[in-house]
Amino acid sequence: MRKLIYTSLAAAALFLGSCSEDDFADAYRDPETVVTTNMPKQFAGFMKINFEDVIPSYWNYYTVIRSTSLSYTQGHGFVNSTGRYIPGPAVNDRWNRYYKFITQYRELENVMAALSPADQTENRIYMLTATIYLYDHTSKMIDNFGDIPFYDAGKISLTGGNYAAASAKYDKQTDLYIMMLDQLKAFSAELNTITLSAKLDVEFKNQDLINKGDLVSWKNYCNSLRLKLLNRVSAVPALASRANSEIAEIIAEAKIVDENAENIAFRVYTLDTDLDTAGFIDALEGANNNIAPKPMIDHMNANNDPRKTWLFEKGVSSTDFVGLDPSLTSGAQQQLIADGKIAIYNRSVISRNKWLPGTLINAAEVNLLLAEYYTRNGNAATAKTHFEKAIRQSVEYYVRLGDKADVLTWKPTTEPTAAEIEAYITAINFAGATTAAAQLELIAFQKYIHYNVMQADESWAEQRRLKLPVLFFMEDETSSIRKTPPTRWTYPNSESVYNPDNYNAVKANDNLSTKIFWDVK
């Protein structure tokens, strides 16, 4: 298939056939057999088309993340090979997938616009929730690339297939963030007013791949996404005041993802469709992508982190957990790996677990964001409460991932006790961090552990924003392009070919050193 920016196959624009109310697997028909669409069908097609960006998959992890976010964050240990800090063509796939995704959203808008006013009101929930999901992924694109085409993107069907007419200008990243924050705030209020008819309630539950029609979960998702984006811009001078005041409003409303039972994820419900993590085995275990990073392992060893055996296994010839040292030469690193001295990510719980959820927002993440907010505002006691709650939730999160493990060979036989978890929290000693800077270091390191390989994009954004944790990266002296991890991805070459006029407007900033607007430290 020839890949063109802002296009989709005609079949993709009419994605999905009818959904069975009784069988989840029947929700996904071959899109090439579909000739008609409606709001529920288009909604499900829109949510499904980029599932590999969410559910751990071969394509996203092996092609994109392993050579970018995972290495830039030391979410895994990696060999100091030549060119390791240059994203390369891998990011093209993420770009193209996003614009197929947004094209599906434009088709949803078209279907909505063709409805009568009464039917538009009836089907409003589809546009609300689809837009929340769209903004989540749009924020990730901005966090990786900066300015992106958005408002005019994905409108090929409106131009009768005229690709030149459908080319889209790049929208300013700051403006897009402000727009999303404005809209998400409005959506949060509107979700309080939504009532579904009996028919639509059943229909929405069957087509909603994220929250299965639960409006409370969508409200929690909306507010937690707002919280994350507000926190991300909290150091931007023009947005700092807004960030603090609106985070306070969200906390007061108390409708966020606060417990693991409320986590928002693209879950695997059956192994009978392609919506599972079967390809994650090769993605993470192939090419030594599952190697344990030294900073994380050293911390876990020193503090008896109860997550250690759930996240990692010892090297086959090692008596202890050892992470790959980033300061060694590539030859020395490769020898240690070949000798089985280095720990790897747990195969039972992580890489061979076909039921891993595609995480969107989880409770530990939210409480670490809240801990940062309270630290920033001088409330150390409340920050400590959320910090410690996040650790307990993170432990529970990774232990519970093992509940549906397909292969039990490496799954720990005993779960961490409450006493072990509390001993770890005591060892971390948040109360002993007497300055906001010291507290933030502890919070950032817990983000690093909790995100690991599971939320690499979020980890990279937070590390660039906070400049924490402080990690050592050996410079790539062989590269004349980039010797240390970049601050953004560069645009695909296809942009200069197929969208040249608009690309030229942003070309000056298309390099690995230009910072994203929230990266102000």
Short mmCIF file of C-alpha atoms in Angstrom, two decimals:
data_model
loop_
_atom_site.label_atom_id
_atom_site.label_comp_id
_atom_site.label_asym_id
_atom_site.label_seq_id
_atom_site.Cartn_x
_atom_site.Cartn_y
_atom_site.Cartn_z
CA MET A 1 0.00 0.00 0.00
CA ARG A 2 1.38 3.39 -0.95
CA LYS A 3 1.47 5.66 2.08
CA LEU A 4 0.28 9.23 1.55
CA ILE A 5 -0.16 11.80 4.31
CA TYR A 6 -3.75 12.57 5.40
CA THR A 7 -5.25 9.79 3.34
CA SER A 8 -7.10 6.62 4.02
CA LEU A 9 -8.54 3.88 1.87
CA ALA A 10 -12.17 4.29 0.99
CA ALA A 11 -12.75 1.12 2.94
CA ALA A 12 -11.09 2.63 5.98
CA ALA A 13 -13.42 5.60 5.82
CA LEU A 14 -16.30 3.15 6.17
CA PHE A 15 -14.55 1.02 8.75
CA LEU A 16 -16.32 -1.90 10.46
CA GLY A 17 -19.48 -3.81 9.92
CA SER A 18 -22.25 -4.38 12.43
CA CYS A 19 -21.40 -5.34 16.00
CA SER A 20 -22.96 -8.28 17.76
CA GLU A 21 -24.33 -7.39 21.17
CA ASP A 22 -23.40 -10.80 22.48
CA ASP A 23 -20.00 -11.57 21.06
CA PHE A 24 -17.11 -9.16 21.38
CA ALA A 25 -15.21 -10.92 18.61
CA ASP A 26 -17.96 -10.19 16.09
CA ALA A 27 -17.37 -6.47 16.50
CA TYR A 28 -14.54 -6.51 13.97
CA ARG A 29 -15.31 -7.33 10.38
CA ASP A 30 -13.00 -6.98 7.43
CA PRO A 31 -13.22 -3.26 6.55
CA GLU A 32 -12.90 -4.05 2.84
CA THR A 33 -16.32 -5.76 2.97
CA VAL A 34 -18.04 -2.74 4.50
CA VAL A 35 -20.09 -0.47 2.24
CA THR A 36 -22.15 1.55 4.73
CA THR A 37 -21.46 3.17 8.05
CA ASN A 38 -23.23 4.90 10.90
CA MET A 39 -22.25 6.53 14.17
CA PRO A 40 -21.70 3.38 16.27
CA LYS A 41 -19.83 1.56 13.49
CA GLN A 42 -17.62 4.55 12.68
CA PHE A 43 -16.97 5.16 16.38
CA ALA A 44 -15.72 1.60 16.92
CA GLY A 45 -13.66 1.76 13.73
CA PHE A 46 -12.04 5.00 14.87
CA MET A 47 -11.11 3.51 18.25
CA LYS A 48 -9.78 0.29 16.76
CA ILE A 49 -7.62 1.64 13.95
CA ASN A 50 -4.75 2.74 16.20
CA PHE A 51 -5.03 0.02 18.85
CA GLU A 52 -1.38 -0.92 18.27
CA ASP A 53 -0.40 2.47 19.67
CA VAL A 54 -2.06 1.45 22.95
CA ILE A 55 -2.10 -2.32 23.40
CA PRO A 56 1.50 -3.61 23.64
CA SER A 57 2.21 -4.80 20.11
CA TYR A 58 5.04 -5.85 17.87
CA TRP A 59 4.74 -2.95 15.45
CA ASN A 60 4.78 -0.12 17.99
CA TYR A 61 7.36 -1.57 20.38
CA TYR A 62 9.83 -3.10 17.97
CA THR A 63 9.57 -0.61 15.14
CA VAL A 64 9.13 2.65 17.05
CA ILE A 65 9.55 2.58 20.83
CA ARG A 66 12.58 0.30 21.28
CA SER A 67 14.86 2.64 19.34
CA THR A 68 13.35 5.87 20.66
CA SER A 69 11.45 6.37 23.92
CA LEU A 70 12.64 3.19 25.64
CA SER A 71 16.27 4.03 25.05
CA TYR A 72 15.96 7.78 25.66
CA THR A 73 14.49 7.08 29.12
CA GLN A 74 16.54 3.98 30.00
CA GLY A 75 13.23 2.19 30.36
CA HIS A 76 15.31 -0.76 29.20
CA GLY A 77 19.02 -1.39 29.05
CA PHE A 78 20.46 -0.83 25.56
CA VAL A 79 23.79 -1.36 23.87
CA ASN A 80 25.81 1.76 23.06
CA SER A 81 25.62 1.26 19.31
CA THR A 82 26.34 3.83 16.62
CA GLY A 83 23.45 6.18 15.82
CA ARG A 84 21.43 5.17 18.87
CA TYR A 85 20.12 8.70 19.51
CA ILE A 86 18.76 9.28 16.00
CA PRO A 87 15.08 8.28 15.69
CA GLY A 88 15.37 7.45 11.99
CA PRO A 89 12.54 6.22 9.75
CA ALA A 90 10.77 4.34 12.56
CA VAL A 91 8.80 7.44 13.52
CA ASN A 92 7.23 7.53 10.04
CA ASP A 93 4.98 4.65 11.02
CA ARG A 94 3.69 6.46 14.11
CA TRP A 95 2.99 9.57 12.00
CA ASN A 96 1.13 7.68 9.30
CA ARG A 97 -0.90 5.71 11.82
CA TYR A 98 -1.99 8.90 13.60
CA TYR A 99 -3.22 10.42 10.36
CA LYS A 100 -5.19 7.31 9.49
CA PHE A 101 -6.64 7.62 12.98
CA ILE A 102 -7.58 11.27 12.52
CA THR A 103 -9.08 10.51 9.10
CA GLN A 104 -11.42 8.07 10.83
CA TYR A 105 -12.37 10.84 13.26
CA ARG A 106 -13.19 13.18 10.36
CA GLU A 107 -15.46 10.52 8.90
CA LEU A 108 -17.19 10.30 12.28
CA GLU A 109 -17.71 14.06 12.11
CA ASN A 110 -19.16 13.67 8.60
CA VAL A 111 -21.60 10.99 9.72
CA MET A 112 -22.64 13.16 12.65
CA ALA A 113 -23.18 16.21 10.44
CA ALA A 114 -25.51 14.23 8.16
CA LEU A 115 -27.86 13.39 11.04
CA SER A 116 -30.97 15.34 11.96
CA PRO A 117 -30.65 17.73 14.93
CA ALA A 118 -32.55 15.28 17.12
CA ASP A 119 -30.29 12.39 16.12
CA GLN A 120 -27.21 14.54 16.66
CA THR A 121 -28.35 15.15 20.22
CA GLU A 122 -29.05 11.45 20.68
CA ASN A 123 -25.59 10.48 19.38
CA ARG A 124 -23.63 13.24 21.09
CA ILE A 125 -21.92 10.74 23.41
CA TYR A 126 -20.02 9.28 20.46
CA MET A 127 -18.48 12.62 19.54
CA LEU A 128 -17.69 13.52 23.15
CA THR A 129 -15.87 10.31 23.95
CA ALA A 130 -14.20 10.01 20.55
CA THR A 131 -12.80 13.51 20.95
CA ILE A 132 -11.43 12.75 24.42
CA TYR A 133 -9.66 9.74 22.97
CA LEU A 134 -8.45 11.78 19.99
CA TYR A 135 -7.00 14.45 22.28
CA ASP A 136 -5.12 11.86 24.31
CA HIS A 137 -3.30 10.66 21.21
CA THR A 138 -2.96 14.14 19.76
CA SER A 139 -1.17 15.28 22.90
CA LYS A 140 1.29 12.41 22.48
CA MET A 141 1.96 13.44 18.89
CA ILE A 142 2.63 17.00 20.02
CA ASP A 143 4.87 15.74 22.82
CA ASN A 144 6.94 13.85 20.26
CA PHE A 145 6.94 16.19 17.26
CA GLY A 146 5.84 19.67 18.38
CA ASP A 147 3.71 21.51 15.77
CA ILE A 148 1.55 19.08 13.80
CA PRO A 149 -1.20 19.35 11.18
CA PHE A 150 -4.51 19.00 13.01
CA TYR A 151 -7.45 21.22 12.06
CA ASP A 152 -7.18 20.59 8.32
CA ALA A 153 -5.83 17.05 8.57
CA GLY A 154 -7.72 13.93 7.57
CA LYS A 155 -10.20 15.65 5.26
CA ILE A 156 -9.42 13.82 2.04
CA SER A 157 -13.04 12.68 1.64
CA LEU A 158 -14.17 16.32 1.54
CA THR A 159 -11.94 17.05 -1.47
CA GLY A 160 -13.14 14.21 -3.67
CA GLY A 161 -9.76 12.48 -3.40
CA ASN A 162 -7.77 15.57 -4.35
CA TYR A 163 -4.64 15.05 -2.26
CA ALA A 164 -3.17 18.46 -3.04
CA ALA A 165 -6.33 20.19 -1.81
CA ALA A 166 -6.31 18.05 1.31
CA SER A 167 -2.78 18.98 2.37
CA ALA A 168 -2.84 20.49 5.84
CA LYS A 169 -0.90 23.29 7.47
CA TYR A 170 0.94 22.77 10.74
CA ASP A 171 -0.87 24.08 13.81
CA LYS A 172 1.02 25.59 16.73
CA GLN A 173 1.62 23.13 19.55
CA THR A 174 0.81 25.67 22.27
CA ASP A 175 -2.46 26.60 20.58
CA LEU A 176 -3.44 22.95 20.25
CA TYR A 177 -2.72 22.28 23.92
CA ILE A 178 -4.83 25.29 24.95
CA MET A 179 -7.65 24.19 22.66
CA MET A 180 -7.61 20.66 24.09
CA LEU A 181 -7.59 21.95 27.66
CA ASP A 182 -10.53 24.25 26.88
CA GLN A 183 -12.48 21.47 25.21
CA LEU A 184 -11.76 18.85 27.86
CA LYS A 185 -12.96 21.22 30.56
CA ALA A 186 -16.19 21.77 28.63
CA PHE A 187 -16.57 18.03 28.02
CA SER A 188 -16.19 17.31 31.73
CA ALA A 189 -19.14 19.58 32.47
CA GLU A 190 -21.19 18.24 29.58
CA LEU A 191 -20.73 14.63 30.64
CA ASN A 192 -22.66 15.51 33.80
CA THR A 193 -25.69 16.29 31.64
CA ILE A 194 -25.63 13.26 29.34
CA THR A 195 -28.44 10.72 29.62
CA LEU A 196 -28.52 7.80 27.20
CA SER A 197 -31.70 6.22 25.88
CA ALA A 198 -32.10 2.50 26.54
CA LYS A 199 -31.26 1.72 22.91
CA LEU A 200 -28.20 3.95 22.81
CA ASP A 201 -27.00 2.68 26.17
CA VAL A 202 -26.82 -0.88 24.82
CA GLU A 203 -25.33 0.27 21.54
CA PHE A 204 -22.69 2.45 23.16
CA LYS A 205 -21.62 -0.30 25.57
CA ASN A 206 -21.03 -2.66 22.65
CA GLN A 207 -19.02 -0.20 20.55
CA ASP A 208 -16.96 1.43 23.31
CA LEU A 209 -13.64 -0.45 23.30
CA ILE A 210 -12.20 1.56 26.18
CA ASN A 211 -14.79 1.96 28.94
CA LYS A 212 -17.58 -0.34 27.70
CA GLY A 213 -20.13 2.45 27.90
CA ASP A 214 -19.41 3.51 31.49
CA LEU A 215 -19.99 7.28 31.61
CA VAL A 216 -18.36 7.63 35.03
CA SER A 217 -15.17 6.14 33.58
CA TRP A 218 -15.29 8.58 30.69
CA LYS A 219 -15.64 11.47 33.13
CA ASN A 220 -12.67 10.14 35.10
CA TYR A 221 -10.69 9.72 31.88
CA CYS A 222 -11.51 13.24 30.74
CA ASN A 223 -10.48 14.86 34.03
CA SER A 224 -7.37 12.72 34.47
CA LEU A 225 -6.24 13.58 30.96
CA ARG A 226 -6.82 17.26 31.80
CA LEU A 227 -4.78 16.80 34.95
CA LYS A 228 -1.90 15.26 33.03
CA LEU A 229 -1.87 17.97 30.35
CA LEU A 230 -2.19 20.77 32.90
CA ASN A 231 0.69 19.36 34.88
CA ARG A 232 2.78 19.07 31.73
CA VAL A 233 2.41 22.80 31.00
CA SER A 234 2.72 23.86 34.65
CA ALA A 235 6.16 25.42 34.14
CA VAL A 236 5.19 27.38 31.01
CA PRO A 237 4.91 30.99 32.25
CA ALA A 238 1.76 31.80 30.28
CA LEU A 239 -0.02 28.66 31.51
CA ALA A 240 1.32 28.16 35.05
CA SER A 241 -1.50 30.01 36.81
CA ARG A 242 -4.15 28.21 34.78
CA ALA A 243 -2.52 24.86 35.48
CA ASN A 244 -2.56 25.34 39.25
CA SER A 245 -6.10 26.74 39.44
CA GLU A 246 -7.66 24.11 37.18
CA ILE A 247 -5.85 21.23 38.87
CA ALA A 248 -7.33 22.50 42.14
CA GLU A 249 -10.79 22.50 40.51
CA ILE A 250 -10.32 18.93 39.28
CA ILE A 251 -9.24 17.78 42.74
CA ALA A 252 -12.26 19.47 44.32
CA GLU A 253 -14.60 17.75 41.87
CA ALA A 254 -13.03 14.39 42.84
CA LYS A 255 -13.83 12.71 39.52
CA ILE A 256 -10.48 11.29 38.47
CA VAL A 257 -8.81 7.91 38.22
CA ASP A 258 -7.91 7.48 41.87
CA GLU A 259 -7.93 3.70 42.39
CA ASN A 260 -6.69 0.81 40.26
CA ALA A 261 -10.28 -0.35 39.78
CA GLU A 262 -10.83 2.90 37.87
CA ASN A 263 -7.85 2.57 35.51
CA ILE A 264 -8.50 3.54 31.90
CA ALA A 265 -7.11 1.06 29.43
CA PHE A 266 -7.64 -0.62 26.08
CA ARG A 267 -8.21 -4.05 27.57
CA VAL A 268 -7.91 -7.47 25.99
CA TYR A 269 -11.26 -9.24 26.34
CA THR A 270 -10.65 -12.23 24.11
CA LEU A 271 -7.78 -13.83 22.21
CA ASP A 272 -10.07 -14.54 19.26
CA THR A 273 -9.42 -11.17 17.58
CA ASP A 274 -6.28 -9.23 16.73
CA LEU A 275 -6.82 -7.06 19.82
CA ASP A 276 -4.29 -8.85 21.99
CA THR A 277 -0.60 -8.64 22.86
CA ALA A 278 0.56 -11.82 21.16
CA GLY A 279 3.15 -9.90 19.13
CA PHE A 280 4.64 -8.33 22.25
CA ILE A 281 6.69 -11.46 22.92
CA ASP A 282 8.90 -10.96 19.88
CA ALA A 283 8.86 -7.18 20.25
CA LEU A 284 10.25 -7.14 23.78
CA GLU A 285 12.34 -10.32 23.80
CA GLY A 286 13.74 -9.82 20.31
CA ALA A 287 17.08 -8.04 19.87
CA ASN A 288 17.53 -7.93 23.67
CA ASN A 289 14.85 -5.26 24.10
CA ASN A 290 13.92 -6.73 27.50
CA ILE A 291 17.26 -6.00 29.17
CA ALA A 292 16.98 -4.47 32.64
CA PRO A 293 18.34 -0.92 33.07
CA LYS A 294 20.95 -0.38 35.77
CA PRO A 295 19.43 2.71 37.49
CA MET A 296 16.12 0.95 38.06
CA ILE A 297 17.66 -2.32 39.22
CA ASP A 298 20.15 -0.59 41.53
CA HIS A 299 17.32 1.29 43.21
CA MET A 300 15.25 -1.87 43.59
CA ASN A 301 18.17 -3.79 45.08
CA ALA A 302 19.09 -1.02 47.52
CA ASN A 303 15.53 -0.51 48.78
CA ASN A 304 14.00 -4.00 48.48
CA ASP A 305 11.43 -2.79 45.98
CA PRO A 306 8.53 -5.29 46.13
CA ARG A 307 7.94 -4.84 42.37
CA LYS A 308 11.37 -6.22 41.47
CA THR A 309 10.51 -9.87 40.95
CA TRP A 310 7.24 -8.97 39.21
CA LEU A 311 8.99 -6.73 36.73
CA PHE A 312 12.30 -8.58 36.30
CA GLU A 313 14.05 -11.95 36.29
CA LYS A 314 17.67 -12.57 37.19
CA GLY A 315 20.09 -13.26 34.35
CA VAL A 316 20.34 -17.00 33.71
CA SER A 317 23.90 -17.16 35.05
CA SER A 318 23.55 -14.54 37.77
CA THR A 319 22.81 -14.96 41.46
CA ASP A 320 21.49 -11.42 41.78
CA PHE A 321 19.56 -8.85 39.81
CA VAL A 322 21.99 -6.84 37.66
CA GLY A 323 21.09 -4.04 35.25
CA LEU A 324 23.01 -3.13 32.12
CA ASP A 325 25.57 -0.40 32.84
CA PRO A 326 25.19 2.46 30.31
CA SER A 327 28.79 3.59 30.92
CA LEU A 328 30.34 0.43 29.48
CA THR A 329 31.52 0.01 25.92
CA SER A 330 29.19 -1.77 23.55
CA GLY A 331 31.51 -4.79 23.46
CA ALA A 332 31.53 -5.15 27.23
CA GLN A 333 27.74 -4.74 27.35
CA GLN A 334 27.17 -7.37 24.67
CA GLN A 335 29.44 -9.82 26.46
CA LEU A 336 27.54 -9.44 29.74
CA ILE A 337 24.25 -10.00 27.92
CA ALA A 338 25.61 -13.03 26.04
CA ASP A 339 26.93 -14.50 29.31
CA GLY A 340 23.48 -14.26 30.91
CA LYS A 341 24.66 -11.86 33.60
CA ILE A 342 22.00 -9.18 33.05
CA ALA A 343 18.42 -9.27 34.35
CA ILE A 344 15.52 -9.14 31.91
CA TYR A 345 11.89 -8.08 32.10
CA ASN A 346 9.69 -10.81 33.57
CA ARG A 347 8.43 -13.01 30.78
CA SER A 348 5.41 -14.37 32.63
CA VAL A 349 4.08 -11.03 33.84
CA ILE A 350 5.15 -8.83 30.93
CA SER A 351 6.39 -10.07 27.57
CA ARG A 352 4.51 -13.39 27.31
CA ASN A 353 1.32 -12.15 28.91
CA LYS A 354 -1.20 -11.92 26.08
CA TRP A 355 -3.69 -10.13 28.33
CA LEU A 356 -1.64 -7.01 29.02
CA PRO A 357 -3.86 -3.92 28.87
CA GLY A 358 -3.07 -0.93 26.75
CA THR A 359 -2.65 1.68 29.44
CA LEU A 360 -4.17 5.12 28.91
CA ILE A 361 -4.45 6.52 32.46
CA ASN A 362 -3.87 4.65 35.72
CA ALA A 363 -4.20 5.46 39.40
CA ALA A 364 -0.51 5.34 40.31
CA GLU A 365 0.25 7.77 37.50
CA VAL A 366 -2.51 10.15 38.63
CA ASN A 367 -1.39 10.12 42.26
CA LEU A 368 2.20 10.83 41.26
CA LEU A 369 0.92 13.82 39.30
CA LEU A 370 -0.99 14.96 42.37
CA ALA A 371 2.10 14.47 44.53
CA GLU A 372 3.99 16.74 42.16
CA TYR A 373 1.22 19.34 42.25
CA TYR A 374 1.21 19.49 46.05
CA THR A 375 5.00 19.58 46.19
CA ARG A 376 5.03 22.44 43.73
CA ASN A 377 2.59 24.32 45.93
CA GLY A 378 4.45 23.73 49.21
CA ASN A 379 2.10 21.14 50.72
CA ALA A 380 4.60 18.40 51.57
CA ALA A 381 2.24 16.47 53.86
CA THR A 382 -0.43 15.99 51.18
CA ALA A 383 2.24 15.33 48.58
CA LYS A 384 3.56 12.53 50.80
CA THR A 385 0.07 11.00 51.06
CA HIS A 386 -0.33 10.83 47.29
CA PHE A 387 3.27 9.71 46.74
CA GLU A 388 2.91 6.75 49.09
CA LYS A 389 -0.52 5.88 47.73
CA ALA A 390 0.96 5.81 44.23
CA ILE A 391 3.64 3.34 45.30
CA ARG A 392 1.07 0.99 46.83
CA GLN A 393 -1.02 1.24 43.68
CA SER A 394 1.98 0.63 41.43
CA VAL A 395 2.86 -2.53 43.35
CA GLU A 396 -0.73 -3.72 43.12
CA TYR A 397 -0.87 -2.85 39.42
CA TYR A 398 2.10 -5.03 38.47
CA VAL A 399 1.12 -7.88 40.75
CA ARG A 400 -2.36 -7.93 39.26
CA LEU A 401 -0.93 -7.98 35.72
CA GLY A 402 0.26 -11.46 36.58
CA ASP A 403 -3.24 -12.72 37.36
CA LYS A 404 -3.90 -13.78 33.76
CA ALA A 405 -0.36 -14.77 32.85
CA ASP A 406 -0.36 -17.39 30.10
CA VAL A 407 3.04 -18.80 31.08
CA LEU A 408 3.68 -19.27 34.80
CA THR A 409 7.33 -20.30 34.64
CA TRP A 410 8.72 -16.97 35.84
CA LYS A 411 5.76 -15.64 37.80
CA PRO A 412 6.63 -15.05 41.49
CA THR A 413 5.00 -17.57 43.78
CA THR A 414 4.18 -15.14 46.60
CA GLU A 415 2.75 -11.64 46.50
CA PRO A 416 4.34 -8.75 48.39
CA THR A 417 3.03 -8.40 51.92
CA ALA A 418 1.73 -5.14 53.33
CA ALA A 419 4.74 -5.08 55.65
CA GLU A 420 7.17 -5.40 52.71
CA ILE A 421 5.44 -2.59 50.85
CA GLU A 422 5.50 -0.33 53.90
CA ALA A 423 9.17 -1.16 54.51
CA TYR A 424 9.95 -0.02 50.98
CA ILE A 425 8.00 3.21 51.48
CA THR A 426 9.91 3.79 54.72
CA ALA A 427 13.21 3.20 52.94
CA ILE A 428 12.31 5.78 50.30
CA ASN A 429 11.54 8.24 53.13
CA PHE A 430 9.61 11.02 51.44
CA ALA A 431 9.39 12.85 54.77
CA GLY A 432 13.17 13.03 54.84
CA ALA A 433 13.16 15.05 51.62
CA THR A 434 12.90 18.49 53.19
CA THR A 435 12.92 20.60 50.02
CA ALA A 436 10.58 20.68 47.05
CA ALA A 437 13.53 19.80 44.80
CA ALA A 438 14.37 16.71 46.83
CA GLN A 439 10.72 15.64 46.88
CA LEU A 440 10.47 16.07 43.13
CA GLU A 441 13.49 13.82 42.64
CA LEU A 442 11.71 11.04 44.54
CA ILE A 443 8.49 11.56 42.59
CA ALA A 444 10.31 11.53 39.25
CA PHE A 445 12.12 8.30 40.08
CA GLN A 446 8.84 6.60 40.95
CA LYS A 447 7.45 7.73 37.60
CA TYR A 448 10.51 6.18 35.97
CA ILE A 449 9.89 2.85 37.68
CA HIS A 450 6.14 2.81 37.20
CA TYR A 451 6.25 3.75 33.51
CA ASN A 452 9.19 1.40 32.62
CA VAL A 453 8.44 -0.31 29.28
CA MET A 454 4.69 -0.04 29.72
CA GLN A 455 4.33 3.72 29.20
CA ALA A 456 7.49 4.73 27.40
CA ASP A 457 6.02 7.79 25.67
CA GLU A 458 4.83 9.24 28.97
CA SER A 459 8.17 8.52 30.58
CA TRP A 460 10.07 10.34 27.84
CA ALA A 461 7.80 13.39 28.06
CA GLU A 462 8.15 13.58 31.85
CA GLN A 463 11.92 13.14 31.80
CA ARG A 464 12.35 15.91 29.26
CA ARG A 465 10.03 18.19 31.21
CA LEU A 466 11.51 17.59 34.66
CA LYS A 467 15.11 16.77 33.72
CA LEU A 468 14.66 13.99 36.28
CA PRO A 469 15.69 11.43 37.19
CA VAL A 470 19.27 12.32 36.38
CA LEU A 471 20.49 9.44 34.23
CA PHE A 472 23.89 8.85 32.63
CA PHE A 473 24.01 8.46 28.86
CA MET A 474 27.31 7.72 27.15
CA GLU A 475 27.80 10.11 24.24
CA ASP A 476 27.73 8.66 20.75
CA GLU A 477 31.07 10.00 19.57
CA THR A 478 30.66 8.32 16.19
CA SER A 479 27.62 10.42 15.26
CA SER A 480 27.86 13.84 13.69
CA ILE A 481 24.11 14.31 14.04
CA ARG A 482 23.24 13.58 17.68
CA LYS A 483 25.51 12.49 20.52
CA THR A 484 22.89 12.43 23.30
CA PRO A 485 19.14 11.68 23.42
CA PRO A 486 17.13 14.16 21.34
CA THR A 487 14.46 16.56 22.57
CA ARG A 488 11.94 15.69 19.84
CA TRP A 489 11.41 13.48 16.81
CA THR A 490 11.90 14.86 13.31
CA TYR A 491 9.09 14.86 10.78
CA PRO A 492 8.87 12.02 8.23
CA ASN A 493 10.54 12.64 4.88
CA SER A 494 7.14 12.16 3.25
CA GLU A 495 6.08 15.55 4.60
CA SER A 496 8.62 17.41 2.49
CA VAL A 497 7.54 15.33 -0.53
CA TYR A 498 3.75 15.32 -0.24
CA ASN A 499 3.11 18.42 1.88
CA PRO A 500 6.02 20.67 0.88
CA ASP A 501 4.51 24.14 1.20
CA ASN A 502 3.22 23.52 4.71
CA TYR A 503 6.34 21.63 5.73
CA ASN A 504 8.55 24.51 4.66
CA ALA A 505 6.79 26.73 7.20
CA VAL A 506 8.13 24.54 10.04
CA LYS A 507 11.31 23.27 8.42
CA ALA A 508 13.58 25.55 10.47
CA ASN A 509 12.51 23.79 13.67
CA ASP A 510 12.67 20.27 12.24
CA ASN A 511 15.74 19.04 14.07
CA LEU A 512 16.58 16.86 17.06
CA SER A 513 17.45 19.82 19.30
CA THR A 514 14.29 21.93 19.14
CA LYS A 515 12.39 21.62 22.41
CA ILE A 516 8.68 21.00 22.83
CA PHE A 517 7.01 24.14 24.20
CA TRP A 518 6.56 22.74 27.73
CA ASP A 519 10.26 21.80 27.94
CA VAL A 520 11.39 25.01 29.65
CA LYS A 521 13.93 23.85 32.25
#
